Each structure stands twice: as structure tokens, then as C-alpha cells.
Amino acid sequence: MSESEDVRSRLQRMRLRAEDLEKAAEQATDPAERRRLLDEAHRLESRSVQVSGMASGDIYPME
């Protein structure tokens, strides 16, 4: 597997995990658990955007 395929695969896994966490948050009855799941989903989404930008040659990480 090439490096770009590896990065794409990793990004896809991160995005799928974030979607799964958002779905779990929608079903959570405990507000604290819902917030924790959403926070983790947003962290993963943010990280995937950052990794994607770095993989495309953008030298400035997104914040």
C-alpha cells in the first residue's frame, strides 16, 4: 500500500468513527455521555481535516 493510500484509508476510518460517535450521541440518554461522544466526534473530524491538509501539501495545520 502506498503512503497516499495509507493516509486515505486512515482518514476514511477517522471519518467513519466520527460518524459512529455522532450516531451514538444521538441515542445517548445521559447528557454528559452525549457531550463526551460529540466532543470526541468533533476532535476526530478536526484531526481528519488537519491530516488531509497536511497530506495535500498544505504546510499550515488548520486550527
Short mmCIF file of C-alpha atoms in Angstrom, two decimals:
data_model
loop_
_atom_site.label_atom_id
_atom_site.label_comp_id
_atom_site.label_asym_id
_atom_site.label_seq_id
_atom_site.Cartn_x
_atom_site.Cartn_y
_atom_site.Cartn_z
CA MET A 1 0.00 0.00 0.00
CA SER A 2 1.40 3.39 -0.93
CA GLU A 3 1.70 6.21 1.56
CA SER A 4 -1.17 8.16 -0.04
CA GLU A 5 -3.42 5.08 0.08
CA ASP A 6 -2.49 4.62 3.73
CA VAL A 7 -3.39 8.23 4.51
CA ARG A 8 -6.70 7.96 2.64
CA SER A 9 -7.53 4.76 4.48
CA ARG A 10 -6.69 6.34 7.81
CA LEU A 11 -8.81 9.41 7.01
CA GLN A 12 -11.74 7.25 5.98
CA ARG A 13 -11.53 5.29 9.25
CA MET A 14 -11.39 8.52 11.26
CA ARG A 15 -14.41 9.95 9.47
CA LEU A 16 -16.41 6.74 9.84
CA ARG A 17 -15.57 6.60 13.55
CA ALA A 18 -16.69 10.23 13.94
CA GLU A 19 -20.00 9.39 12.25
CA ASP A 20 -20.45 6.39 14.55
CA LEU A 21 -19.80 8.57 17.58
CA GLU A 22 -22.33 11.16 16.40
CA LYS A 23 -24.95 8.45 15.93
CA ALA A 24 -24.22 7.08 19.39
CA ALA A 25 -24.54 10.60 20.82
CA GLU A 26 -27.96 10.96 19.23
CA GLN A 27 -29.10 7.83 21.05
CA ALA A 28 -27.43 8.57 24.38
CA THR A 29 -29.81 9.43 27.19
CA ASP A 30 -27.19 10.77 29.58
CA PRO A 31 -26.31 14.41 28.72
CA ALA A 32 -22.71 14.00 29.92
CA GLU A 33 -22.23 10.91 27.75
CA ARG A 34 -23.81 12.69 24.79
CA ARG A 35 -21.41 15.64 25.22
CA ARG A 36 -18.41 13.30 25.55
CA LEU A 37 -19.34 11.44 22.38
CA LEU A 38 -19.91 14.65 20.43
CA ASP A 39 -16.62 16.11 21.67
CA GLU A 40 -14.76 13.01 20.55
CA ALA A 41 -16.52 13.08 17.15
CA HIS A 42 -15.58 16.72 16.65
CA ARG A 43 -11.99 16.04 17.68
CA LEU A 44 -11.76 13.25 15.12
CA GLU A 45 -13.32 15.40 12.39
CA SER A 46 -10.90 18.21 13.15
CA ARG A 47 -7.94 15.84 13.14
CA SER A 48 -9.03 14.31 9.82
CA VAL A 49 -9.20 17.78 8.23
CA GLN A 50 -5.73 18.55 9.57
CA VAL A 51 -4.26 15.26 8.31
CA SER A 52 -5.93 15.75 4.95
CA GLY A 53 -4.46 19.24 4.60
CA MET A 54 -1.00 18.04 5.55
CA ALA A 55 -1.25 15.14 3.10
CA SER A 56 -2.17 17.52 0.31
CA GLY A 57 0.98 19.52 0.92
CA ASP A 58 -0.51 22.36 2.96
CA ILE A 59 2.26 23.34 5.37
CA TYR A 60 -0.03 25.21 7.76
CA PRO A 61 -2.12 22.98 10.02
CA MET A 62 -5.73 24.02 10.31
CA GLU A 63 -6.97 25.17 13.71
#
